[in-house]
PDB file of C-alpha atoms in Angstrom:
ATOM      1  CA  SER A 287      81.686  80.812 129.337  1.00  0.00           C
ATOM      2  CA  GLN A 288      83.648  79.310 126.497  1.00  0.00           C
ATOM      3  CA  THR A 289      82.248  76.239 124.793  1.00  0.00           C
ATOM      4  CA  ILE A 290      83.083  74.177 121.764  1.00  0.00           C
ATOM      5  CA  HIS A 291      80.665  72.216 119.657  1.00  0.00           C
ATOM      6  CA  GLN A 292      81.222  69.830 116.814  1.00  0.00           C
ATOM      7  CA  TRP A 293      78.783  67.891 114.659  1.00  0.00           C
ATOM      8  CA  PRO A 294      77.572  65.499 113.548  1.00  0.00           C
ATOM      9  CA  ALA A 295      78.321  63.190 116.476  1.00  0.00           C
ATOM     10  CA  THR A 296      78.204  60.060 114.337  1.00  0.00           C
ATOM     11  CA  LEU A 297      78.340  59.558 110.615  1.00  0.00           C
ATOM     12  CA  VAL A 298      78.276  56.514 108.336  1.00  0.00           C
ATOM     13  CA  GLN A 299      79.342  57.329 104.802  1.00  0.00           C
ATOM     14  CA  PRO A 300      80.049  55.194 101.728  1.00  0.00           C
ATOM     15  CA  VAL A 301      83.476  55.158 100.113  1.00  0.00           C
ATOM     16  CA  GLY A 302      83.800  57.962  97.599  1.00  0.00           C
ATOM     17  CA  SER A 303      81.214  60.214  99.218  1.00  0.00           C
ATOM     18  CA  PRO A 304      82.017  63.724 100.504  1.00  0.00           C
ATOM     19  CA  LEU A 305      82.493  64.710 104.131  1.00  0.00           C
ATOM     20  CA  SER A 306      81.899  67.829 106.147  1.00  0.00           C
ATOM     21  CA  LEU A 307      82.503  68.037 109.899  1.00  0.00           C
ATOM     22  CA  GLU A 308      81.900  71.361 111.568  1.00  0.00           C
ATOM     23  CA  CYS A 309      83.291  72.844 114.744  1.00  0.00           C
ATOM     24  CA  THR A 310      82.313  76.120 116.387  1.00  0.00           C
ATOM     25  CA  VAL A 311      83.610  77.884 119.466  1.00  0.00           C
ATOM     26  CA  GLU A 312      81.641  80.309 121.627  1.00  0.00           C
ATOM     27  CA  GLY A 313      82.706  82.842 124.212  1.00  0.00           C
ATOM     28  CA  THR A 314      86.103  83.704 122.819  1.00  0.00           C
ATOM     29  CA  SER A 315      87.713  85.407 119.845  1.00  0.00           C
ATOM     30  CA  ASN A 316      90.659  84.574 117.615  1.00  0.00           C
ATOM     31  CA  PRO A 317      91.223  81.121 119.116  1.00  0.00           C
ATOM     32  CA  ASN A 318      93.777  78.622 117.842  1.00  0.00           C
ATOM     33  CA  LEU A 319      91.740  75.750 116.413  1.00  0.00           C
ATOM     34  CA  TYR A 320      92.776  72.139 115.812  1.00  0.00           C
ATOM     35  CA  TRP A 321      91.481  68.987 114.135  1.00  0.00           C
ATOM     36  CA  TYR A 322      92.688  65.621 115.426  1.00  0.00           C
ATOM     37  CA  ARG A 323      91.905  62.098 114.319  1.00  0.00           C
ATOM     38  CA  GLN A 324      92.037  58.980 116.424  1.00  0.00           C
ATOM     39  CA  ALA A 325      91.891  55.645 114.620  1.00  0.00           C
ATOM     40  CA  ALA A 326      90.666  52.627 116.604  1.00  0.00           C
ATOM     41  CA  GLY A 327      93.148  51.815 119.385  1.00  0.00           C
ATOM     42  CA  ARG A 328      95.533  54.571 118.345  1.00  0.00           C
ATOM     43  CA  GLY A 329      96.670  57.891 119.740  1.00  0.00           C
ATOM     44  CA  LEU A 330      95.638  61.395 118.719  1.00  0.00           C
ATOM     45  CA  GLN A 331      96.988  62.477 115.345  1.00  0.00           C
ATOM     46  CA  LEU A 332      97.086  66.189 114.576  1.00  0.00           C
ATOM     47  CA  LEU A 333      95.574  66.821 111.135  1.00  0.00           C
ATOM     48  CA  PHE A 334      95.215  70.594 110.835  1.00  0.00           C
ATOM     49  CA  TYR A 335      95.593  73.698 112.927  1.00  0.00           C
ATOM     50  CA  SER A 336      94.608  77.297 112.368  1.00  0.00           C
ATOM     51  CA  VAL A 337      95.746  80.498 114.059  1.00  0.00           C
ATOM     52  CA  GLY A 338      93.267  82.759 112.214  1.00  0.00           C
ATOM     53  CA  ILE A 339      90.654  83.118 109.501  1.00  0.00           C
ATOM     54  CA  GLY A 340      91.810  81.541 106.273  1.00  0.00           C
ATOM     55  CA  GLN A 341      95.067  80.315 107.857  1.00  0.00           C
ATOM     56  CA  ILE A 342      95.379  76.544 107.745  1.00  0.00           C
ATOM     57  CA  SER A 343      98.428  74.406 108.464  1.00  0.00           C
ATOM     58  CA  SER A 344      98.376  70.766 107.450  1.00  0.00           C
ATOM     59  CA  GLU A 345     100.366  68.235 109.401  1.00  0.00           C
ATOM     60  CA  VAL A 346     100.042  65.113 107.300  1.00  0.00           C
ATOM     61  CA  PRO A 347      99.357  64.523 103.609  1.00  0.00           C
ATOM     62  CA  GLN A 348      95.948  62.996 103.298  1.00  0.00           C
ATOM     63  CA  ASN A 349      92.587  62.881 101.703  1.00  0.00           C
ATOM     64  CA  LEU A 350      91.199  65.629 103.921  1.00  0.00           C
ATOM     65  CA  SER A 351      91.157  69.421 103.893  1.00  0.00           C
ATOM     66  CA  ALA A 352      90.239  72.089 106.407  1.00  0.00           C
ATOM     67  CA  SER A 353      88.845  75.591 106.170  1.00  0.00           C
ATOM     68  CA  ARG A 354      88.228  78.445 108.568  1.00  0.00           C
ATOM     69  CA  PRO A 355      85.649  80.732 106.982  1.00  0.00           C
ATOM     70  CA  GLN A 356      84.911  82.590 110.224  1.00  0.00           C
ATOM     71  CA  ASP A 357      86.880  83.333 113.363  1.00  0.00           C
ATOM     72  CA  ARG A 358      85.164  80.687 115.459  1.00  0.00           C
ATOM     73  CA  GLN A 359      84.323  78.113 112.806  1.00  0.00           C
ATOM     74  CA  PHE A 360      86.560  75.277 111.664  1.00  0.00           C
ATOM     75  CA  ILE A 361      85.455  72.780 109.019  1.00  0.00           C
ATOM     76  CA  LEU A 362      86.980  69.436 108.073  1.00  0.00           C
ATOM     77  CA  SER A 363      86.144  68.194 104.589  1.00  0.00           C
ATOM     78  CA  SER A 364      86.797  65.540 102.029  1.00  0.00           C
ATOM     79  CA  LYS A 365      85.682  65.279  98.421  1.00  0.00           C
ATOM     80  CA  LYS A 366      85.912  61.475  98.309  1.00  0.00           C
ATOM     81  CA  LEU A 367      86.170  59.408 101.466  1.00  0.00           C
ATOM     82  CA  LEU A 368      88.420  56.371 101.777  1.00  0.00           C
ATOM     83  CA  LEU A 369      87.995  53.432 104.126  1.00  0.00           C
ATOM     84  CA  SER A 370      91.115  54.597 105.964  1.00  0.00           C
ATOM     85  CA  ASP A 371      89.377  57.875 106.835  1.00  0.00           C
ATOM     86  CA  SER A 372      87.281  56.060 109.440  1.00  0.00           C
ATOM     87  CA  GLY A 373      87.961  57.176 112.988  1.00  0.00           C
ATOM     88  CA  PHE A 374      87.126  59.498 115.826  1.00  0.00           C
ATOM     89  CA  TYR A 375      87.590  63.163 114.881  1.00  0.00           C
ATOM     90  CA  LEU A 376      88.139  65.801 117.519  1.00  0.00           C
ATOM     91  CA  CYS A 377      88.102  69.566 117.293  1.00  0.00           C
ATOM     92  CA  ALA A 378      90.020  71.547 119.914  1.00  0.00           C
ATOM     93  CA  TRP A 379      90.897  75.115 120.869  1.00  0.00           C
ATOM     94  CA  ILE A 380      93.188  76.912 123.283  1.00  0.00           C
ATOM     95  CA  ASP A 381      92.041  79.460 125.855  1.00  0.00           C
ATOM     96  CA  GLY A 382      94.491  82.339 125.657  1.00  0.00           C
ATOM     97  CA  GLY A 383      97.416  80.016 125.236  1.00  0.00           C
ATOM     98  CA  ASN A 384      97.261  77.667 128.176  1.00  0.00           C
ATOM     99  CA  THR A 385      94.616  74.985 128.296  1.00  0.00           C
ATOM    100  CA  ILE A 386      93.361  72.922 125.366  1.00  0.00           C
ATOM    101  CA  TYR A 387      89.655  72.143 125.268  1.00  0.00           C
ATOM    102  CA  PHE A 388      88.203  69.408 123.095  1.00  0.00           C
ATOM    103  CA  GLY A 389      84.800  69.008 121.488  1.00  0.00           C
ATOM    104  CA  GLU A 390      82.611  65.984 121.990  1.00  0.00           C
ATOM    105  CA  GLY A 391      84.062  64.215 118.974  1.00  0.00           C
ATOM    106  CA  SER A 392      82.605  62.832 115.750  1.00  0.00           C
ATOM    107  CA  TRP A 393      82.616  59.145 114.928  1.00  0.00           C
ATOM    108  CA  LEU A 394      83.063  58.545 111.197  1.00  0.00           C
ATOM    109  CA  THR A 395      82.618  55.109 109.694  1.00  0.00           C
ATOM    110  CA  VAL A 396      83.351  54.755 106.011  1.00  0.00           C
ATOM    111  CA  VAL A 397      81.722  51.677 104.509  1.00  0.00           C
TER     112      VAL A 397
ATOM    113  CA  ASP B 116     106.909  63.938 116.565  1.00  0.00           C
ATOM    114  CA  ALA B 117     105.857  64.040 120.173  1.00  0.00           C
ATOM    115  CA  LYS B 118     108.449  65.436 122.562  1.00  0.00           C
ATOM    116  CA  THR B 119     107.479  63.056 125.355  1.00  0.00           C
ATOM    117  CA  THR B 120     107.741  59.345 126.047  1.00  0.00           C
ATOM    118  CA  GLN B 121     105.439  57.380 128.327  1.00  0.00           C
ATOM    119  CA  PRO B 122     105.005  53.694 129.170  1.00  0.00           C
ATOM    120  CA  PRO B 123     102.244  52.196 127.017  1.00  0.00           C
ATOM    121  CA  SER B 124     100.282  50.795 129.943  1.00  0.00           C
ATOM    122  CA  MET B 125     100.147  50.578 133.725  1.00  0.00           C
ATOM    123  CA  ASP B 126      98.022  48.873 136.368  1.00  0.00           C
ATOM    124  CA  CYS B 127      97.054  50.295 139.738  1.00  0.00           C
ATOM    125  CA  ALA B 128      94.912  48.891 142.528  1.00  0.00           C
ATOM    126  CA  GLU B 129      91.778  50.800 143.394  1.00  0.00           C
ATOM    127  CA  GLY B 130      92.326  53.146 146.345  1.00  0.00           C
ATOM    128  CA  ARG B 131      96.090  53.292 145.859  1.00  0.00           C
ATOM    129  CA  ALA B 132      98.056  56.160 144.376  1.00  0.00           C
ATOM    130  CA  ALA B 133      98.656  55.939 140.638  1.00  0.00           C
ATOM    131  CA  ASN B 134     102.018  57.370 139.559  1.00  0.00           C
ATOM    132  CA  LEU B 135     102.339  57.961 135.834  1.00  0.00           C
ATOM    133  CA  PRO B 136     105.804  58.873 134.547  1.00  0.00           C
ATOM    134  CA  CYS B 137     106.705  60.996 131.537  1.00  0.00           C
ATOM    135  CA  ASN B 138     110.101  61.711 130.020  1.00  0.00           C
ATOM    136  CA  HIS B 139     110.694  65.013 128.227  1.00  0.00           C
ATOM    137  CA  SER B 140     114.471  65.207 128.051  1.00  0.00           C
ATOM    138  CA  THR B 141     114.503  67.862 125.285  1.00  0.00           C
ATOM    139  CA  ILE B 142     112.164  70.259 127.035  1.00  0.00           C
ATOM    140  CA  SER B 143     112.973  73.945 126.600  1.00  0.00           C
ATOM    141  CA  GLY B 144     113.091  76.466 129.398  1.00  0.00           C
ATOM    142  CA  ASN B 145     109.799  78.085 128.415  1.00  0.00           C
ATOM    143  CA  GLU B 146     107.836  74.887 127.753  1.00  0.00           C
ATOM    144  CA  TYR B 147     105.150  73.756 130.155  1.00  0.00           C
ATOM    145  CA  VAL B 148     104.241  70.157 130.933  1.00  0.00           C
ATOM    146  CA  TYR B 149     100.553  69.372 130.432  1.00  0.00           C
ATOM    147  CA  TRP B 150      98.592  66.268 131.338  1.00  0.00           C
ATOM    148  CA  TYR B 151      95.345  65.142 129.751  1.00  0.00           C
ATOM    149  CA  ARG B 152      93.317  61.992 129.970  1.00  0.00           C
ATOM    150  CA  GLN B 153      90.903  60.392 127.559  1.00  0.00           C
ATOM    151  CA  ILE B 154      88.168  58.071 128.628  1.00  0.00           C
ATOM    152  CA  HIS B 155      86.951  55.813 125.857  1.00  0.00           C
ATOM    153  CA  SER B 156      84.891  57.555 123.172  1.00  0.00           C
ATOM    154  CA  GLN B 157      85.255  61.007 124.716  1.00  0.00           C
ATOM    155  CA  GLY B 158      87.421  64.019 124.014  1.00  0.00           C
ATOM    156  CA  PRO B 159      90.556  64.399 126.174  1.00  0.00           C
ATOM    157  CA  GLN B 160      90.096  66.135 129.504  1.00  0.00           C
ATOM    158  CA  TYR B 161      92.579  68.608 130.954  1.00  0.00           C
ATOM    159  CA  ILE B 162      94.103  67.492 134.263  1.00  0.00           C
ATOM    160  CA  ILE B 163      96.974  69.755 135.263  1.00  0.00           C
ATOM    161  CA  HIS B 164      99.996  71.632 133.966  1.00  0.00           C
ATOM    162  CA  GLY B 165     103.191  73.117 135.370  1.00  0.00           C
ATOM    163  CA  LEU B 166     106.476  74.779 134.465  1.00  0.00           C
ATOM    164  CA  LYS B 167     108.995  73.804 137.139  1.00  0.00           C
ATOM    165  CA  ASN B 168     107.289  73.865 140.504  1.00  0.00           C
ATOM    166  CA  ASN B 169     105.164  70.988 141.696  1.00  0.00           C
ATOM    167  CA  GLU B 170     101.461  71.590 141.206  1.00  0.00           C
ATOM    168  CA  THR B 171      98.331  70.211 142.844  1.00  0.00           C
ATOM    169  CA  ASN B 172      94.658  70.571 142.097  1.00  0.00           C
ATOM    170  CA  GLU B 173      91.476  68.715 142.945  1.00  0.00           C
ATOM    171  CA  MET B 174      92.236  65.983 140.421  1.00  0.00           C
ATOM    172  CA  ALA B 175      95.944  65.279 140.725  1.00  0.00           C
ATOM    173  CA  SER B 176      99.459  66.346 141.622  1.00  0.00           C
ATOM    174  CA  LEU B 177     102.276  67.019 139.191  1.00  0.00           C
ATOM    175  CA  ILE B 178     105.864  66.451 140.255  1.00  0.00           C
ATOM    176  CA  ILE B 179     108.541  67.872 137.942  1.00  0.00           C
ATOM    177  CA  THR B 180     112.179  66.935 138.472  1.00  0.00           C
ATOM    178  CA  GLU B 181     114.655  69.687 139.162  1.00  0.00           C
ATOM    179  CA  ASP B 182     116.268  69.316 135.726  1.00  0.00           C
ATOM    180  CA  ARG B 183     112.743  69.282 134.191  1.00  0.00           C
ATOM    181  CA  LYS B 184     113.586  66.284 132.043  1.00  0.00           C
ATOM    182  CA  SER B 185     110.833  64.155 133.509  1.00  0.00           C
ATOM    183  CA  SER B 186     107.647  64.435 135.492  1.00  0.00           C
ATOM    184  CA  THR B 187     105.130  62.275 137.317  1.00  0.00           C
ATOM    185  CA  LEU B 188     101.386  62.629 137.481  1.00  0.00           C
ATOM    186  CA  ILE B 189      99.957  61.369 140.749  1.00  0.00           C
ATOM    187  CA  LEU B 190      96.347  60.368 141.240  1.00  0.00           C
ATOM    188  CA  PRO B 191      96.281  60.081 145.040  1.00  0.00           C
ATOM    189  CA  HIS B 192      93.415  57.619 145.471  1.00  0.00           C
ATOM    190  CA  ALA B 193      92.653  55.932 142.179  1.00  0.00           C
ATOM    191  CA  THR B 194      89.106  54.830 141.437  1.00  0.00           C
ATOM    192  CA  LEU B 195      87.690  52.699 138.650  1.00  0.00           C
ATOM    193  CA  ARG B 196      86.603  55.897 136.923  1.00  0.00           C
ATOM    194  CA  ASP B 197      90.247  56.878 136.522  1.00  0.00           C
ATOM    195  CA  THR B 198      90.723  54.117 133.961  1.00  0.00           C
ATOM    196  CA  ALA B 199      91.742  56.036 130.842  1.00  0.00           C
ATOM    197  CA  VAL B 200      94.604  56.897 128.502  1.00  0.00           C
ATOM    198  CA  TYR B 201      96.801  59.599 130.026  1.00  0.00           C
ATOM    199  CA  TYR B 202      98.739  61.951 127.766  1.00  0.00           C
ATOM    200  CA  CYS B 203     101.729  64.056 128.723  1.00  0.00           C
ATOM    201  CA  ILE B 204     102.659  66.884 126.341  1.00  0.00           C
ATOM    202  CA  VAL B 205     105.024  69.841 126.428  1.00  0.00           C
ATOM    203  CA  ARG B 206     104.369  73.201 124.823  1.00  0.00           C
ATOM    204  CA  VAL B 207     105.015  76.887 125.163  1.00  0.00           C
ATOM    205  CA  ALA B 208     102.030  78.514 126.828  1.00  0.00           C
ATOM    206  CA  GLY B 209     100.579  81.416 124.876  1.00  0.00           C
ATOM    207  CA  ARG B 210     102.312  80.575 121.643  1.00  0.00           C
ATOM    208  CA  ASP B 211     100.523  79.942 118.368  1.00  0.00           C
ATOM    209  CA  ASP B 212     101.712  76.444 117.674  1.00  0.00           C
ATOM    210  CA  LYS B 213     100.716  72.946 116.801  1.00  0.00           C
ATOM    211  CA  ILE B 214     100.189  70.583 119.682  1.00  0.00           C
ATOM    212  CA  ILE B 215     101.439  67.029 119.265  1.00  0.00           C
ATOM    213  CA  PHE B 216     100.176  64.191 121.448  1.00  0.00           C
ATOM    214  CA  GLY B 217     102.173  61.027 121.967  1.00  0.00           C
ATOM    215  CA  LYS B 218     100.645  57.596 122.421  1.00  0.00           C
ATOM    216  CA  GLY B 219      99.982  58.067 126.106  1.00  0.00           C
ATOM    217  CA  THR B 220      99.744  55.561 128.941  1.00  0.00           C
ATOM    218  CA  ARG B 221      96.717  53.304 129.257  1.00  0.00           C
ATOM    219  CA  LEU B 222      95.994  53.157 132.980  1.00  0.00           C
ATOM    220  CA  HIS B 223      93.976  50.198 134.274  1.00  0.00           C
ATOM    221  CA  ILE B 224      92.531  50.536 137.753  1.00  0.00           C
ATOM    222  CA  LEU B 225      92.062  47.093 139.239  1.00  0.00           C
ATOM    223  CA  PRO B 226      89.203  46.450 141.705  1.00  0.00           C
TER     224      PRO B 226
END
């Protein structure tokens, strides 16, 4: 069966430090992959999406970047974190074009 | 921008039917209506989706108006565990595309 994993689940990082959140999907090939962020009390904001290896579309200008080095791997990164980067980060994928499945989420607190 | 509008919050008594509305007046003929819900600190959970016919599954029913410009998600017998933020989105199934969530409706189930 298809599953999606993302890690770490929680992260506390100082301002100016780097970030790497990883997401992997199992049981499928060539999925569409997405990174969302949810700030406290806010809705889901689409950050990046990818339709294939090396193909990244960015939705909002920001301090973050994304990469897709392998078909089922999606990485969210930052070279220098800001306080405003704090939030709940979610990775998601689509099963053959119909249903969106989300990972467990990663809580990032920048201090 | 999200293609849907929803009320920011709603209350429903436990055991009663919860009816959550969604407006999608610019929906295209090949766009489906999807509903998700997000319980605090978890990734969104798929509920149901439909094109133009009403749909029902073990979780909920989806009623789509004949002109497809609005829909209603019905939770037939709401429980306290149904307290969550409910998101309505529209998208073309099977298409490689970004998926934009609106702000959703925060549903409070009252004991």
